[in-house]
Amino acid sequence: MPGGVSSPVRAFRAVGGTPVVIAAGAGARVTDIDGREYWDYVQAWGPLIVGHAHPEVVRAVTNAARQGLGFGAPTPAEVELARLIVEALPSVARVRFVTSGTEAVMSALRLARAVTGRPLIVKFDGCYHGHADALLARAGSGLLTLGLPASPGVPAEVAALTVTLPFNDAESVRALFEARGEAAAVAIVEPVAGNMGVVPPAPGFLEELRERTSATASLLIFDEVITGFRLGWSGAQGRYGITPDLTCLGKIIGGGLPAAAYGGRADLMAQVAPEGPVYQAGTLSGHPLAMRAGAETLRLLRRPGAYERLEALGAALEAGLRDAAARRGLPLTINRVGSMLTPFFSPGPITDSPSAQRADTRAYARFFHEMLARGVLIPPSQFEAWFLSLAHDEVAVEETVRAADAALAQV
Ligand code: KE4
């Protein structure tokens, strides 16, 4: 197994040391194979918003497993989850399930290129949308120049069809769409960035993107793989009042099991095979156990007060970390939206990838290990989001802040 892991970030390369190997999770805590317990802010990178091994989710999945482990056929569970998603997201009239966020984004981009007949993809520096070739492209020398491969194995011809703009830069959006809007199939954005660390949209940024894509008959994709059902029942699009043409979902909708989806306008989704000509398929798409885990998770999130609770826990953790850093006289900039946050080791402000990149990653690495030693597992990278769940409580936050206060003294 390259790096000894199934996904690079788990290898602790950004913070050094040997990755912890997790044996079990329960609520807001995980236990490693040596029996050490941690408050968990990785939360499997976002899906476990109701906590690890929630009894109602485990019971539902166990019962479903007794009925079989997949059929490659329509099942009631996928219809149930589809209905919940369509109910929650007014912009999503129809939805197709796939197995990973990468697959959701890859499929949505193919659909956008098919329905517009255009080749160009616009993405934003610091946003991550999975590892499809078209999205492993980085900005060329100038804003309007061709993209360059961001990984070996991505042909230059493919990267050249992806333009990367600065996140939160409405002026670059206006300039790009003025110059090349007629060739743009789609713009894709994390409406709240989570993959450069948490960076909220600047006022007017998402609005400019919506206006420019509409004005040039390009499509707008919101990649809500992280923010979907994280930032509210209607995700970031509900929180910021922007209606995308297509939305990509993942993580929370599978409740920790492999499930993702893309969906949106009925006229666009009608182009997806077998109804339309745009081909996309998947052996494990709509897997009944993942559908069941997702439906139970969303049902728990739909209960009154769930998002208020997540907001209160996020605010308490942010305040505690901020106070601890102030006591130590350390420059910590905390970006938070709801129950996702990132403390940057930087005076800030952190509003885009260049400013995020200026954070002191060595300080973060030392902080990471000091926290680990005190029983708190935070993401092993400065450029990821910490997640709170409904299983976290005031005790978890107090113990985390106490650990951070001691850890910061060692940074
Ligand atoms: P997956 O293919 O990993 O299921 O989803 C890709 C993806 C798409 N869009 C957004 C906004 C995402 O954050 C992701 C994946 N997120 C990373 C961590 N930020 C997953 C962790 C990993 O790569 O191991």
PDB file of N, CA and C and ligand atoms in Angstrom, residues 6-10 44-45 99-105 127-131 189-190 192 194-195 223-227 248 250-251 259-260 383-385 387, ligand 1:
ATOM      1  N   SER A   6      -4.579   4.373   2.365  1.00  0.00           N
ATOM      2  CA  SER A   6      -5.500   4.288   1.225  1.00  0.00           C
ATOM      3  C   SER A   6      -5.844   5.665   0.662  1.00  0.00           C
ATOM      4  N   SER A   7      -5.304   6.720   1.295  1.00  0.00           N
ATOM      5  CA  SER A   7      -5.480   8.076   0.788  1.00  0.00           C
ATOM      6  C   SER A   7      -4.345   8.919   1.375  1.00  0.00           C
ATOM      7  N   PRO A   8      -3.684   9.743   0.536  1.00  0.00           N
ATOM      8  CA  PRO A   8      -2.416  10.372   0.944  1.00  0.00           C
ATOM      9  C   PRO A   8      -2.438  11.133   2.253  1.00  0.00           C
ATOM     10  N   VAL A   9      -3.497  11.925   2.492  1.00  0.00           N
ATOM     11  CA  VAL A   9      -3.469  12.806   3.678  1.00  0.00           C
ATOM     12  C   VAL A   9      -3.364  12.010   4.973  1.00  0.00           C
ATOM     13  N   ARG A  10      -3.771  10.732   4.936  1.00  0.00           N
ATOM     14  CA  ARG A  10      -3.752   9.920   6.161  1.00  0.00           C
ATOM     15  C   ARG A  10      -2.332   9.540   6.586  1.00  0.00           C
ATOM     16  N   ALA A  44     -13.778  11.269   9.944  1.00  0.00           N
ATOM     17  CA  ALA A  44     -13.698  10.582   8.632  1.00  0.00           C
ATOM     18  C   ALA A  44     -13.727  11.600   7.489  1.00  0.00           C
ATOM     19  N   TRP A  45     -13.253  12.846   7.763  1.00  0.00           N
ATOM     20  CA  TRP A  45     -13.154  13.954   6.797  1.00  0.00           C
ATOM     21  C   TRP A  45     -14.521  14.547   6.490  1.00  0.00           C
ATOM     22  N   THR A  99     -20.383   6.790  -6.117  1.00  0.00           N
ATOM     23  CA  THR A  99     -19.758   6.188  -4.927  1.00  0.00           C
ATOM     24  C   THR A  99     -18.720   7.077  -4.266  1.00  0.00           C
ATOM     25  N   SER A 100     -18.266   8.132  -4.937  1.00  0.00           N
ATOM     26  CA  SER A 100     -17.297   9.028  -4.295  1.00  0.00           C
ATOM     27  C   SER A 100     -17.510  10.447  -4.809  1.00  0.00           C
ATOM     28  N   GLY A 101     -16.985  11.406  -4.063  1.00  0.00           N
ATOM     29  CA  GLY A 101     -17.097  12.797  -4.497  1.00  0.00           C
ATOM     30  C   GLY A 101     -16.428  13.029  -5.832  1.00  0.00           C
ATOM     31  N   THR A 102     -15.276  12.363  -6.023  1.00  0.00           N
ATOM     32  CA  THR A 102     -14.577  12.473  -7.310  1.00  0.00           C
ATOM     33  C   THR A 102     -15.490  12.072  -8.453  1.00  0.00           C
ATOM     34  N   GLU A 103     -16.201  10.954  -8.256  1.00  0.00           N
ATOM     35  CA  GLU A 103     -17.071  10.433  -9.312  1.00  0.00           C
ATOM     36  C   GLU A 103     -18.249  11.386  -9.551  1.00  0.00           C
ATOM     37  N   ALA A 104     -18.742  11.990  -8.470  1.00  0.00           N
ATOM     38  CA  ALA A 104     -19.852  12.940  -8.603  1.00  0.00           C
ATOM     39  C   ALA A 104     -19.412  14.149  -9.416  1.00  0.00           C
ATOM     40  N   VAL A 105     -18.230  14.673  -9.094  1.00  0.00           N
ATOM     41  CA  VAL A 105     -17.743  15.870  -9.793  1.00  0.00           C
ATOM     42  C   VAL A 105     -17.411  15.556 -11.247  1.00  0.00           C
ATOM     43  N   CYS A 127      -9.267  25.240  -4.070  1.00  0.00           N
ATOM     44  CA  CYS A 127     -10.424  24.340  -3.965  1.00  0.00           C
ATOM     45  C   CYS A 127     -10.029  22.971  -4.489  1.00  0.00           C
ATOM     46  N   TYR A 128     -10.520  21.936  -3.819  1.00  0.00           N
ATOM     47  CA  TYR A 128     -10.238  20.554  -4.245  1.00  0.00           C
ATOM     48  C   TYR A 128     -11.562  19.883  -4.539  1.00  0.00           C
ATOM     49  N   HIS A 129     -11.602  19.190  -5.669  1.00  0.00           N
ATOM     50  CA  HIS A 129     -12.863  18.570  -6.084  1.00  0.00           C
ATOM     51  C   HIS A 129     -12.676  17.092  -6.395  1.00  0.00           C
ATOM     52  N   GLY A 130     -11.701  16.437  -5.746  1.00  0.00           N
ATOM     53  CA  GLY A 130     -11.406  15.055  -6.073  1.00  0.00           C
ATOM     54  C   GLY A 130     -10.310  14.973  -7.121  1.00  0.00           C
ATOM     55  N   HIS A 131     -10.001  13.769  -7.548  1.00  0.00           N
ATOM     56  CA  HIS A 131      -8.772  13.587  -8.343  1.00  0.00           C
ATOM     57  C   HIS A 131      -9.029  13.275  -9.817  1.00  0.00           C
ATOM     58  N   VAL A 189     -17.051  25.392  -7.854  1.00  0.00           N
ATOM     59  CA  VAL A 189     -16.484  26.048  -6.673  1.00  0.00           C
ATOM     60  C   VAL A 189     -16.952  25.333  -5.402  1.00  0.00           C
ATOM     61  N   GLU A 190     -16.090  25.322  -4.397  1.00  0.00           N
ATOM     62  CA  GLU A 190     -16.544  24.957  -3.057  1.00  0.00           C
ATOM     63  C   GLU A 190     -17.149  26.238  -2.475  1.00  0.00           C
ATOM     64  N   VAL A 192     -18.127  27.208   0.365  1.00  0.00           N
ATOM     65  CA  VAL A 192     -17.244  27.524   1.485  1.00  0.00           C
ATOM     66  C   VAL A 192     -16.066  26.578   1.309  1.00  0.00           C
ATOM     67  N   GLY A 194     -13.071  24.215   1.947  1.00  0.00           N
ATOM     68  CA  GLY A 194     -12.639  23.429   3.110  1.00  0.00           C
ATOM     69  C   GLY A 194     -11.253  22.857   2.883  1.00  0.00           C
ATOM     70  N   ASN A 195     -10.784  22.925   1.633  1.00  0.00           N
ATOM     71  CA  ASN A 195      -9.554  22.208   1.273  1.00  0.00           C
ATOM     72  C   ASN A 195      -8.310  23.063   1.209  1.00  0.00           C
ATOM     73  N   ASP A 223     -19.788  22.520  -5.504  1.00  0.00           N
ATOM     74  CA  ASP A 223     -19.255  21.275  -4.938  1.00  0.00           C
ATOM     75  C   ASP A 223     -19.537  21.311  -3.432  1.00  0.00           C
ATOM     76  N   GLU A 224     -20.612  20.650  -3.046  1.00  0.00           N
ATOM     77  CA  GLU A 224     -21.038  20.634  -1.640  1.00  0.00           C
ATOM     78  C   GLU A 224     -20.758  19.273  -1.009  1.00  0.00           C
ATOM     79  N   VAL A 225     -19.701  18.636  -1.486  1.00  0.00           N
ATOM     80  CA  VAL A 225     -19.307  17.340  -0.907  1.00  0.00           C
ATOM     81  C   VAL A 225     -19.036  17.505   0.588  1.00  0.00           C
ATOM     82  N   ILE A 226     -18.418  18.615   0.981  1.00  0.00           N
ATOM     83  CA  ILE A 226     -18.221  18.888   2.419  1.00  0.00           C
ATOM     84  C   ILE A 226     -19.423  19.638   3.006  1.00  0.00           C
ATOM     85  N   THR A 227     -19.854  20.711   2.321  1.00  0.00           N
ATOM     86  CA  THR A 227     -20.825  21.634   2.934  1.00  0.00           C
ATOM     87  C   THR A 227     -22.263  21.121   2.889  1.00  0.00           C
ATOM     88  N   CYS A 248     -22.845  18.893  -6.315  1.00  0.00           N
ATOM     89  CA  CYS A 248     -22.214  17.604  -6.003  1.00  0.00           C
ATOM     90  C   CYS A 248     -22.265  17.399  -4.498  1.00  0.00           C
ATOM     91  N   GLY A 250     -21.566  14.384  -1.120  1.00  0.00           N
ATOM     92  CA  GLY A 250     -20.828  13.183  -0.734  1.00  0.00           C
ATOM     93  C   GLY A 250     -20.820  13.114   0.777  1.00  0.00           C
ATOM     94  N   LYS A 251     -19.810  12.429   1.330  1.00  0.00           N
ATOM     95  CA  LYS A 251     -19.582  12.423   2.768  1.00  0.00           C
ATOM     96  C   LYS A 251     -20.851  12.198   3.591  1.00  0.00           C
ATOM     97  N   ALA A 259     -20.929   6.765  -0.469  1.00  0.00           N
ATOM     98  CA  ALA A 259     -22.029   7.281  -1.288  1.00  0.00           C
ATOM     99  C   ALA A 259     -21.760   8.737  -1.605  1.00  0.00           C
ATOM    100  N   ALA A 260     -22.102   9.141  -2.811  1.00  0.00           N
ATOM    101  CA  ALA A 260     -22.008  10.529  -3.255  1.00  0.00           C
ATOM    102  C   ALA A 260     -23.092  10.713  -4.307  1.00  0.00           C
ATOM    103  N   PHE A 383      -4.158  22.560   6.152  1.00  0.00           N
ATOM    104  CA  PHE A 383      -5.079  22.945   5.079  1.00  0.00           C
ATOM    105  C   PHE A 383      -6.297  22.031   4.983  1.00  0.00           C
ATOM    106  N   GLU A 384      -6.823  21.647   6.129  1.00  0.00           N
ATOM    107  CA  GLU A 384      -8.039  20.856   6.173  1.00  0.00           C
ATOM    108  C   GLU A 384      -8.984  21.474   7.191  1.00  0.00           C
ATOM    109  N   ALA A 385     -10.218  20.988   7.225  1.00  0.00           N
ATOM    110  CA  ALA A 385     -11.226  21.511   8.153  1.00  0.00           C
ATOM    111  C   ALA A 385     -11.359  20.612   9.363  1.00  0.00           C
ATOM    112  N   PHE A 387     -13.969  19.228  12.106  1.00  0.00           N
ATOM    113  CA  PHE A 387     -15.416  19.044  12.114  1.00  0.00           C
ATOM    114  C   PHE A 387     -15.926  18.710  13.513  1.00  0.00           C
TER     115      PHE A 387
HETATM  116  P1  KE4 B   1     -13.847  11.798  -2.576  1.00  0.00           P
HETATM  117  O1  KE4 B   1     -13.526  11.319  -3.984  1.00  0.00           O
HETATM  118  O2  KE4 B   1     -12.597  11.818  -1.708  1.00  0.00           O
HETATM  119  O3  KE4 B   1     -15.008  11.069  -1.921  1.00  0.00           O
HETATM  120  O4  KE4 B   1     -14.340  13.304  -2.692  1.00  0.00           O
HETATM  121  C1  KE4 B   1     -13.525  14.255  -3.331  1.00  0.00           C
HETATM  122  C2  KE4 B   1     -13.891  15.636  -2.818  1.00  0.00           C
HETATM  123  C3  KE4 B   1     -14.662  16.445  -3.620  1.00  0.00           C
HETATM  124  N1  KE4 B   1     -15.026  17.685  -3.218  1.00  0.00           N
HETATM  125  C4  KE4 B   1     -14.640  18.172  -2.012  1.00  0.00           C
HETATM  126  C5  KE4 B   1     -15.046  19.562  -1.622  1.00  0.00           C
HETATM  127  C6  KE4 B   1     -13.848  17.383  -1.148  1.00  0.00           C
HETATM  128  O5  KE4 B   1     -13.444  17.888   0.048  1.00  0.00           O
HETATM  129  C7  KE4 B   1     -13.464  16.085  -1.544  1.00  0.00           C
HETATM  130  C8  KE4 B   1     -12.589  15.188  -0.683  1.00  0.00           C
HETATM  131  N2  KE4 B   1     -12.153  15.759   0.554  1.00  0.00           N
HETATM  132  C9  KE4 B   1     -10.915  15.228   1.073  1.00  0.00           C
HETATM  133  C10 KE4 B   1     -10.469  15.983   2.304  1.00  0.00           C
HETATM  134  N3  KE4 B   1     -10.694  17.350   2.309  1.00  0.00           N
HETATM  135  C11 KE4 B   1     -11.075  13.773   1.400  1.00  0.00           C
HETATM  136  C12 KE4 B   1      -9.981  13.206   2.248  1.00  0.00           C
HETATM  137  C13 KE4 B   1      -8.977  12.441   1.423  1.00  0.00           C
HETATM  138  O6  KE4 B   1      -8.622  12.908   0.314  1.00  0.00           O
HETATM  139  O7  KE4 B   1      -8.518  11.401   1.922  1.00  0.00           O
END
